Tab-separated table of N, CA and C in Angstrom:
chain	number	residue	atom	x	y	z
M	1	MET	N	0.840	-1.178	0.000
M	1	MET	CA	0.025	-0.031	-0.036
M	1	MET	C	0.862	1.257	-0.008
M	2	GLY	N	0.302	2.232	-0.638
M	2	GLY	CA	1.030	3.529	-0.655
M	2	GLY	C	0.813	4.273	0.628
M	3	ASN	N	0.923	5.637	0.542
M	3	ASN	CA	0.748	6.474	1.735
M	3	ASN	C	-0.704	6.644	2.026
M	4	VAL	N	-1.229	5.857	2.869
M	4	VAL	CA	-2.682	5.809	3.181
M	4	VAL	C	-2.863	6.218	4.685
M	5	HIS	N	-3.775	7.146	4.909
M	5	HIS	CA	-4.100	7.645	6.281
M	5	HIS	C	-4.640	6.397	7.054
M	6	PRO	N	-4.056	6.183	8.220
M	6	PRO	CA	-4.496	4.967	8.994
M	6	PRO	C	-5.944	4.931	9.481
M	7	GLY	N	-6.555	6.131	9.625
M	7	GLY	CA	-7.973	6.142	10.098
M	7	GLY	C	-9.025	6.212	9.019
M	8	TRP	N	-8.475	6.021	7.720
M	8	TRP	CA	-9.458	6.102	6.633
M	8	TRP	C	-10.258	4.889	6.540
M	9	ASP	N	-11.610	5.044	6.455
M	9	ASP	CA	-12.563	3.940	6.303
M	9	ASP	C	-12.957	3.864	4.860
M	10	PHE	N	-12.231	3.025	4.100
M	10	PHE	CA	-12.480	2.958	2.632
M	10	PHE	C	-13.808	2.307	2.318
M	11	ALA	N	-14.224	1.406	3.194
M	11	ALA	CA	-15.532	0.810	2.963
M	11	ALA	C	-16.625	1.749	3.082
M	12	ALA	N	-16.542	2.685	4.083
M	12	ALA	CA	-17.578	3.684	4.245
M	12	ALA	C	-17.594	4.655	3.055
M	13	PHE	N	-16.410	5.002	2.542
M	13	PHE	CA	-16.314	5.791	1.376
M	13	PHE	C	-16.924	5.158	0.178
M	14	ARG	N	-16.644	3.855	-0.040
M	14	ARG	CA	-17.176	3.098	-1.217
M	14	ARG	C	-18.783	3.048	-1.053
M	15	GLU	N	-19.294	2.709	0.147
M	15	GLU	CA	-20.732	2.671	0.261
M	15	GLU	C	-21.422	4.015	0.105
M	16	TYR	N	-20.763	5.081	0.528
M	16	TYR	CA	-21.349	6.449	0.342
M	16	TYR	C	-21.460	6.728	-1.124
M	17	VAL	N	-20.287	6.596	-1.845
M	17	VAL	CA	-20.221	6.974	-3.245
M	17	VAL	C	-21.184	6.084	-4.123
M	18	ILE	N	-21.053	4.798	-3.997
M	18	ILE	CA	-21.976	3.859	-4.789
M	18	ILE	C	-23.414	4.059	-4.323
M	19	GLY	N	-23.632	4.226	-3.065
M	19	GLY	CA	-25.041	4.425	-2.543
M	19	GLY	C	-25.689	5.628	-3.220
M	20	HIS	N	-24.956	6.695	-3.200
M	20	HIS	CA	-25.518	7.908	-3.841
M	20	HIS	C	-25.705	7.787	-5.346
M	21	ALA	N	-24.741	7.148	-5.961
M	21	ALA	CA	-24.791	6.963	-7.410
M	21	ALA	C	-26.013	6.061	-7.761
M	22	ARG	N	-26.273	5.072	-6.991
M	22	ARG	CA	-27.468	4.169	-7.253
M	22	ARG	C	-28.717	4.955	-7.015
M	23	ASN	N	-28.783	5.660	-5.913
M	23	ASN	CA	-30.045	6.431	-5.638
M	23	ASN	C	-30.307	7.440	-6.707
M	24	ALA	N	-29.265	8.060	-7.221
M	24	ALA	CA	-29.466	9.104	-8.259
M	24	ALA	C	-29.614	8.409	-9.667
M	25	ARG	N	-29.421	7.127	-9.730
M	25	ARG	CA	-29.502	6.369	-10.955
M	25	ARG	C	-28.523	6.826	-12.033
M	26	VAL	N	-27.312	7.211	-11.615
M	26	VAL	CA	-26.288	7.616	-12.510
M	26	VAL	C	-25.269	6.487	-12.688
M	27	ALA	N	-25.170	5.587	-11.748
M	27	ALA	CA	-24.232	4.452	-11.806
M	27	ALA	C	-24.697	3.408	-10.766
M	28	HIS	N	-24.320	2.136	-10.972
M	28	HIS	CA	-24.768	1.133	-10.108
M	28	HIS	C	-23.608	0.222	-9.561
M	29	ASP	N	-22.438	0.447	-10.177
M	29	ASP	CA	-21.320	-0.336	-9.697
M	29	ASP	C	-20.019	0.476	-10.092
M	30	GLN	N	-18.838	-0.094	-9.801
M	30	GLN	CA	-17.575	0.511	-10.160
M	30	GLN	C	-17.432	0.816	-11.614
M	31	ALA	N	-17.763	-0.024	-12.489
M	31	ALA	CA	-17.542	0.192	-13.913
M	31	ALA	C	-18.394	1.408	-14.444
M	32	SER	N	-19.670	1.336	-14.001
M	32	SER	CA	-20.561	2.454	-14.471
M	32	SER	C	-20.197	3.781	-13.783
M	33	LEU	N	-19.633	3.710	-12.538
M	33	LEU	CA	-19.200	4.958	-11.909
M	33	LEU	C	-18.017	5.481	-12.616
M	34	SER	N	-17.134	4.590	-13.102
M	34	SER	CA	-15.935	5.003	-13.861
M	34	SER	C	-16.347	5.811	-15.069
M	35	LYS	N	-17.439	5.278	-15.772
M	35	LYS	CA	-17.872	6.022	-16.937
M	35	LYS	C	-18.400	7.462	-16.620
M	36	VAL	N	-19.164	7.550	-15.671
M	36	VAL	CA	-19.817	8.880	-15.366
M	36	VAL	C	-18.816	9.868	-14.726
M	37	THR	N	-17.823	9.391	-13.982
M	37	THR	CA	-16.819	10.257	-13.327
M	37	THR	C	-15.560	10.509	-14.188
M	38	GLN	N	-15.432	9.630	-15.196
M	38	GLN	CA	-14.167	9.728	-16.009
M	38	GLN	C	-12.900	9.445	-15.180
M	39	ILE	N	-13.051	8.589	-14.145
M	39	ILE	CA	-11.963	8.110	-13.380
M	39	ILE	C	-11.749	6.676	-13.718
M	40	ASP	N	-10.522	6.289	-13.992
M	40	ASP	CA	-10.183	4.867	-14.370
M	40	ASP	C	-10.766	3.898	-13.381
M	41	SER	N	-11.401	2.854	-13.895
M	41	SER	CA	-12.024	1.807	-13.049
M	41	SER	C	-11.025	1.173	-12.114
M	42	GLY	N	-9.763	0.955	-12.608
M	42	GLY	CA	-8.826	0.337	-11.745
M	42	GLY	C	-8.478	1.238	-10.566
M	43	LEU	N	-8.390	2.569	-10.825
M	43	LEU	CA	-8.080	3.510	-9.736
M	43	LEU	C	-9.235	3.514	-8.718
M	44	LEU	N	-10.473	3.500	-9.253
M	44	LEU	CA	-11.601	3.457	-8.349
M	44	LEU	C	-11.516	2.229	-7.459
M	45	GLY	N	-11.173	1.095	-8.070
M	45	GLY	CA	-11.002	-0.148	-7.323
M	45	GLY	C	-9.934	-0.068	-6.272
M	46	ARG	N	-8.864	0.720	-6.497
M	46	ARG	CA	-7.817	0.825	-5.478
M	46	ARG	C	-8.374	1.702	-4.408
M	47	TYR	N	-9.178	2.716	-4.674
M	47	TYR	CA	-9.804	3.553	-3.653
M	47	TYR	C	-10.771	2.645	-2.789
M	48	PHE	N	-11.611	1.840	-3.488
M	48	PHE	CA	-12.580	1.106	-2.831
M	48	PHE	C	-12.039	-0.094	-1.996
M	49	ARG	N	-10.808	-0.482	-2.348
M	49	ARG	CA	-10.099	-1.514	-1.502
M	49	ARG	C	-9.209	-0.926	-0.455
M	50	GLY	N	-9.028	0.374	-0.470
M	50	GLY	CA	-8.248	1.082	0.603
M	50	GLY	C	-6.752	1.054	0.237
M	51	GLU	N	-6.392	0.786	-0.992
M	51	GLU	CA	-5.001	0.714	-1.410
M	51	GLU	C	-4.360	2.166	-1.580
M	52	THR	N	-5.207	3.042	-1.922
M	52	THR	CA	-4.818	4.456	-2.058
M	52	THR	C	-6.056	5.412	-1.796
M	53	GLN	N	-5.723	6.612	-1.424
M	53	GLN	CA	-6.804	7.532	-1.134
M	53	GLN	C	-6.984	8.468	-2.306
M	54	PRO	N	-8.297	8.772	-2.611
M	54	PRO	CA	-8.570	9.748	-3.706
M	54	PRO	C	-8.074	11.130	-3.275
M	55	GLY	N	-7.554	11.828	-4.242
M	55	GLY	CA	-7.208	13.266	-4.014
M	55	GLY	C	-8.283	14.157	-4.303
M	56	PRO	N	-8.053	15.435	-4.074
M	56	PRO	CA	-9.130	16.415	-4.259
M	56	PRO	C	-9.648	16.519	-5.670
M	57	ALA	N	-8.798	16.308	-6.727
M	57	ALA	CA	-9.301	16.424	-8.092
M	57	ALA	C	-10.285	15.327	-8.396
M	58	ASN	N	-9.960	14.066	-7.994
M	58	ASN	CA	-10.977	13.045	-8.298
M	58	ASN	C	-12.141	13.049	-7.339
M	59	LEU	N	-12.027	13.564	-6.158
M	59	LEU	CA	-13.179	13.807	-5.338
M	59	LEU	C	-14.132	14.765	-5.946
M	60	ALA	N	-13.532	15.781	-6.595
M	60	ALA	CA	-14.380	16.830	-7.275
M	60	ALA	C	-15.052	16.224	-8.443
M	61	LYS	N	-14.432	15.268	-9.148
M	61	LYS	CA	-15.066	14.566	-10.286
M	61	LYS	C	-16.281	13.724	-9.782
M	62	ILE	N	-16.107	13.091	-8.634
M	62	ILE	CA	-17.170	12.317	-8.058
M	62	ILE	C	-18.266	13.240	-7.632
M	63	ASN	N	-17.962	14.294	-6.952
M	63	ASN	CA	-18.978	15.228	-6.468
M	63	ASN	C	-19.773	15.864	-7.620
M	64	GLU	N	-19.127	16.130	-8.783
M	64	GLU	CA	-19.870	16.685	-9.870
M	64	GLU	C	-20.728	15.679	-10.594
M	65	ALA	N	-20.348	14.389	-10.585
M	65	ALA	CA	-21.073	13.364	-11.380
M	65	ALA	C	-22.133	12.666	-10.582
M	66	VAL	N	-22.035	12.684	-9.210
M	66	VAL	CA	-22.921	11.975	-8.356
M	66	VAL	C	-23.779	12.857	-7.471
M	67	PRO	N	-25.003	13.015	-7.873
M	67	PRO	CA	-25.925	13.907	-7.100
M	67	PRO	C	-26.110	13.374	-5.670
M	68	GLY	N	-26.176	14.227	-4.628
M	68	GLY	CA	-26.365	13.882	-3.364
M	68	GLY	C	-25.070	13.836	-2.494
M	69	THR	N	-23.937	13.807	-3.203
M	69	THR	CA	-22.656	13.917	-2.470
M	69	THR	C	-22.286	15.322	-2.265
M	70	THR	N	-21.517	15.615	-1.175
M	70	THR	CA	-20.947	16.954	-1.040
M	70	THR	C	-19.479	16.834	-0.929
M	71	MET	N	-18.759	17.880	-1.329
M	71	MET	CA	-17.337	17.816	-1.303
M	71	MET	C	-16.840	17.714	0.144
M	72	GLN	N	-17.470	18.336	1.125
M	72	GLN	CA	-17.036	18.208	2.454
M	72	GLN	C	-17.136	16.822	2.998
M	73	GLU	N	-18.277	16.058	2.729
M	73	GLU	CA	-18.443	14.734	3.113
M	73	GLU	C	-17.424	13.832	2.387
M	74	LEU	N	-17.241	14.025	1.081
M	74	LEU	CA	-16.185	13.232	0.396
M	74	LEU	C	-14.828	13.403	0.990
M	75	LEU	N	-14.422	14.613	1.355
M	75	LEU	CA	-13.147	14.860	1.926
M	75	LEU	C	-12.963	14.137	3.247
M	76	VAL	N	-14.002	14.162	4.039
M	76	VAL	CA	-13.981	13.408	5.340
M	76	VAL	C	-13.904	11.914	5.147
M	77	LEU	N	-14.744	11.370	4.280
M	77	LEU	CA	-14.755	9.916	4.010
M	77	LEU	C	-13.476	9.489	3.308
M	78	ALA	N	-12.863	10.266	2.556
M	78	ALA	CA	-11.634	9.973	1.881
M	78	ALA	C	-10.375	10.112	2.826
M	79	GLY	N	-10.634	10.494	4.029
M	79	GLY	CA	-9.520	10.729	4.977
M	79	GLY	C	-8.702	11.855	4.709
M	80	ARG	N	-9.208	12.845	4.024
M	80	ARG	CA	-8.495	14.062	3.580
M	80	ARG	C	-8.771	15.198	4.542
M	81	ALA	N	-9.827	15.112	5.433
M	81	ALA	CA	-10.177	16.083	6.324
M	81	ALA	C	-10.873	15.420	7.470
M	82	THR	N	-10.963	16.182	8.569
M	82	THR	CA	-11.739	15.665	9.730
M	82	THR	C	-13.044	16.372	9.835
M	83	THR	N	-14.033	15.764	10.447
M	83	THR	CA	-15.338	16.362	10.599
M	83	THR	C	-15.188	17.737	11.292
M	84	GLU	N	-14.295	17.895	12.173
M	84	GLU	CA	-14.061	19.185	12.922
M	84	GLU	C	-13.587	20.240	11.987
M	85	SER	N	-12.584	19.866	11.074
M	85	SER	CA	-11.990	20.835	10.254
M	85	SER	C	-12.940	21.317	9.136
M	86	ILE	N	-13.888	20.498	8.802
M	86	ILE	CA	-14.897	20.816	7.710
M	86	ILE	C	-16.155	21.469	8.322
M	87	GLY	N	-16.400	21.182	9.605
M	87	GLY	CA	-17.570	21.776	10.265
M	87	GLY	C	-18.783	20.810	10.208
M	88	LEU	N	-18.544	19.583	10.074
M	88	LEU	CA	-19.571	18.548	10.107
M	88	LEU	C	-19.775	18.076	11.523
M	89	ARG	N	-20.973	17.736	11.917
M	89	ARG	CA	-21.307	17.212	13.235
M	89	ARG	C	-20.865	15.838	13.430
M	90	SER	N	-20.979	14.983	12.322
M	90	SER	CA	-20.606	13.554	12.473
M	90	SER	C	-20.089	13.115	11.096
M	91	VAL	N	-19.540	11.904	11.148
M	91	VAL	CA	-19.000	11.295	9.964
M	91	VAL	C	-20.207	10.937	9.041
M	92	PRO	N	-20.154	11.338	7.782
M	92	PRO	CA	-21.191	10.976	6.801
M	92	PRO	C	-21.378	9.514	6.679
M	93	THR	N	-22.557	9.073	6.365
M	93	THR	CA	-22.847	7.690	6.183
M	93	THR	C	-23.472	7.521	4.810
M	94	ALA	N	-23.504	6.252	4.355
M	94	ALA	CA	-24.126	5.944	3.057
M	94	ALA	C	-25.642	6.235	3.148
M	95	PRO	N	-26.169	6.591	2.024
M	95	PRO	CA	-27.608	6.871	2.004
M	95	PRO	C	-28.439	5.661	2.034
M	96	VAL	N	-29.653	5.785	2.494
M	96	VAL	CA	-30.536	4.625	2.540
M	96	VAL	C	-30.968	4.385	1.092
M	97	PRO	N	-30.936	3.052	0.675
M	97	PRO	CA	-31.399	2.752	-0.712
M	97	PRO	C	-32.799	3.165	-0.939
M	98	THR	N	-33.071	3.760	-2.148
M	98	THR	CA	-34.371	4.162	-2.496
M	98	THR	C	-35.181	3.099	-3.185
M	99	LEU	N	-34.529	2.018	-3.637
M	99	LEU	CA	-35.170	0.981	-4.373
M	99	LEU	C	-34.781	-0.389	-3.754
M	100	HIS	N	-35.654	-1.312	-3.888
M	100	HIS	CA	-35.271	-2.739	-3.569
M	100	HIS	C	-34.186	-3.073	-4.583
M	101	PRO	N	-33.189	-3.834	-4.193
M	101	PRO	CA	-32.093	-4.244	-5.129
M	101	PRO	C	-32.583	-4.895	-6.435
M	102	ILE	N	-33.655	-5.669	-6.328
M	102	ILE	CA	-34.189	-6.312	-7.535
M	102	ILE	C	-34.916	-5.260	-8.469
M	103	ALA	N	-35.564	-4.216	-7.828
M	103	ALA	CA	-36.204	-3.179	-8.577
M	103	ALA	C	-35.128	-2.360	-9.322
M	104	ASP	N	-34.058	-2.079	-8.584
M	104	ASP	CA	-32.879	-1.334	-9.189
M	104	ASP	C	-32.399	-2.105	-10.421
M	105	GLN	N	-32.295	-3.408	-10.273
M	105	GLN	CA	-31.672	-4.177	-11.412
M	105	GLN	C	-32.706	-4.203	-12.566
M	106	VAL	N	-33.984	-4.398	-12.305
M	106	VAL	CA	-34.974	-4.335	-13.361
M	106	VAL	C	-34.969	-3.039	-14.062
M	107	ASP	N	-34.847	-1.941	-13.268
M	107	ASP	CA	-34.794	-0.560	-13.871
M	107	ASP	C	-33.608	-0.473	-14.821
M	108	ARG	N	-32.512	-1.003	-14.477
M	108	ARG	CA	-31.342	-0.965	-15.351
M	108	ARG	C	-31.572	-1.851	-16.618
M	109	LEU	N	-32.181	-2.998	-16.390
M	109	LEU	CA	-32.374	-3.936	-17.488
M	109	LEU	C	-33.413	-3.454	-18.549
M	110	LEU	N	-34.360	-2.679	-18.054
M	110	LEU	CA	-35.412	-2.107	-18.935
M	110	LEU	C	-35.071	-0.713	-19.491
M	111	GLY	N	-34.014	-0.090	-18.945
M	111	GLY	CA	-33.685	1.261	-19.299
M	111	GLY	C	-32.989	1.386	-20.617
M	112	ASP	N	-32.685	2.583	-21.080
M	112	ASP	CA	-32.136	2.920	-22.320
M	112	ASP	C	-30.707	2.278	-22.512
M	113	ASP	N	-29.993	2.173	-21.426
M	113	ASP	CA	-28.590	1.616	-21.516
M	113	ASP	C	-28.599	0.108	-21.137
M	114	SER	N	-29.700	-0.550	-21.341
M	114	SER	CA	-29.801	-1.998	-20.982
M	114	SER	C	-28.776	-2.869	-21.770
M	115	PRO	N	-28.248	-3.845	-21.005
M	115	PRO	CA	-27.318	-4.782	-21.706
M	115	PRO	C	-28.146	-5.839	-22.490
M	116	LEU	N	-29.528	-5.819	-22.270
M	116	LEU	CA	-30.323	-6.820	-22.929
M	116	LEU	C	-30.662	-6.513	-24.389
M	117	SER	N	-30.871	-7.457	-25.276
M	117	SER	CA	-31.276	-7.176	-26.591
M	117	SER	C	-32.712	-6.624	-26.529
M	118	PRO	N	-33.126	-5.998	-27.600
M	118	PRO	CA	-34.537	-5.495	-27.631
M	118	PRO	C	-35.577	-6.643	-27.368
M	119	VAL	N	-35.327	-7.813	-27.978
M	119	VAL	CA	-36.238	-8.911	-27.742
M	119	VAL	C	-36.321	-9.380	-26.336
M	120	GLU	N	-35.115	-9.514	-25.679
M	120	GLU	CA	-35.069	-9.869	-24.262
M	120	GLU	C	-35.705	-8.809	-23.397
M	121	ARG	N	-35.485	-7.597	-23.699
M	121	ARG	CA	-36.114	-6.432	-22.937
M	121	ARG	C	-37.630	-6.545	-23.029
M	122	GLY	N	-38.124	-6.803	-24.227
M	122	GLY	CA	-39.546	-6.895	-24.472
M	122	GLY	C	-40.105	-8.054	-23.709
M	123	LEU	N	-39.448	-9.231	-23.699
M	123	LEU	CA	-39.884	-10.332	-22.998
M	123	LEU	C	-39.945	-10.072	-21.493
M	124	LEU	N	-38.959	-9.497	-20.986
M	124	LEU	CA	-38.931	-9.141	-19.502
M	124	LEU	C	-40.059	-8.188	-19.135
M	125	ALA	N	-40.226	-7.188	-19.933
M	125	ALA	CA	-41.297	-6.197	-19.735
M	125	ALA	C	-42.655	-6.903	-19.834
M	126	GLU	N	-42.836	-7.830	-20.749
M	126	GLU	CA	-44.121	-8.489	-20.866
M	126	GLU	C	-44.390	-9.429	-19.637
M	127	LEU	N	-43.340	-10.129	-19.208
M	127	LEU	CA	-43.482	-10.985	-18.070
M	127	LEU	C	-43.822	-10.216	-16.780
M	128	LEU	N	-43.080	-9.084	-16.570
M	128	LEU	CA	-43.401	-8.229	-15.387
M	128	LEU	C	-44.798	-7.685	-15.475
M	129	SER	N	-45.182	-7.187	-16.611
M	129	SER	CA	-46.510	-6.619	-16.819
M	129	SER	C	-47.619	-7.753	-16.482
M	130	HIS	N	-47.379	-8.898	-16.991
M	130	HIS	CA	-48.283	-9.987	-16.715
M	130	HIS	C	-48.441	-10.238	-15.208
M	131	VAL	N	-47.345	-10.322	-14.510
M	131	VAL	CA	-47.355	-10.606	-13.083
M	131	VAL	C	-47.976	-9.382	-12.255
M	132	LEU	N	-47.584	-8.214	-12.698
M	132	LEU	CA	-48.043	-7.001	-11.910
M	132	LEU	C	-49.493	-6.655	-12.246
M	133	ASP	N	-50.015	-6.980	-13.429
M	133	ASP	CA	-51.376	-6.643	-13.772
M	133	ASP	C	-52.386	-7.119	-12.730
M	134	ARG	N	-52.096	-8.303	-12.159
M	134	ARG	CA	-53.001	-8.887	-11.187
M	134	ARG	C	-53.086	-7.949	-9.939
M	135	TYR	N	-52.047	-7.281	-9.629
M	135	TYR	CA	-51.993	-6.388	-8.445
M	135	TYR	C	-52.534	-5.013	-8.696
M	136	ASP	N	-52.674	-4.630	-9.951
M	136	ASP	CA	-53.283	-3.329	-10.271
M	136	ASP	C	-54.791	-3.435	-10.101
M	137	GLN	N	-55.343	-4.608	-9.992
M	137	GLN	CA	-56.846	-4.721	-9.842
M	137	GLN	C	-57.331	-4.618	-8.418
M	138	GLY	N	-56.417	-4.289	-7.550
M	138	GLY	CA	-56.863	-4.132	-6.106
M	138	GLY	C	-56.416	-5.305	-5.223
M	139	PRO	N	-56.823	-5.314	-4.016
M	139	PRO	CA	-56.476	-6.337	-3.087
M	139	PRO	C	-56.941	-7.720	-3.566
M	140	ARG	N	-56.075	-8.680	-3.273
M	140	ARG	CA	-56.495	-10.069	-3.600
M	140	ARG	C	-56.824	-10.839	-2.308
M	141	SER	N	-57.558	-11.908	-2.472
M	141	SER	CA	-57.897	-12.736	-1.310
M	141	SER	C	-56.663	-13.588	-1.020
M	142	ALA	N	-56.589	-14.106	0.209
M	142	ALA	CA	-55.515	-14.968	0.646
M	142	ALA	C	-55.423	-16.283	-0.187
M	143	THR	N	-56.552	-16.713	-0.729
M	143	THR	CA	-56.523	-17.969	-1.476
M	143	THR	C	-56.324	-17.869	-2.962
M	144	ALA	N	-56.218	-16.643	-3.429
M	144	ALA	CA	-56.029	-16.413	-4.872
M	144	ALA	C	-54.737	-16.833	-5.398
C-alpha cells in the first residue's frame, strides 16, 4: 500500500459513493461509476479496496457526477479532512437505498442503457406486466 491515512474507512467511502450513485441512478457499480466520473475503473477499485486515497481532483469529479454527495463529506470519508476541520457534526454515512435491489436491477435492464437485446427487454417487460397486472386490480384474497 502507498501512503494511506491509517484512520481512513475505505468501505464507508465506497458505500457512500456507490449508494448515492445508485439512488441518483447515474451508476450502479464501479464500472458504471468510472464512466460517469471519467476516473479509471482500476483506480476506483484501489480507492474502494483502501490501497490508495482519492485526491481532491478525483473527489471533485465524483462530487460533480454523483448527485447527493458533497465535497465536504467526500473529503472526510476519503480521509483528507476531519469532521471538525470541515464543520460537520458527524462522519457522513451511506444513503438509505431508495429501491429494492431487484427493482434497481430491473430498472437498469429495462432502461435505455440496458445490456439486454430489444427482444429480451420486451420479454422481460411482458413478463413483469403479466405478473403485476393482477396487483393493479386491487387487493387479492389470501386464497387467490
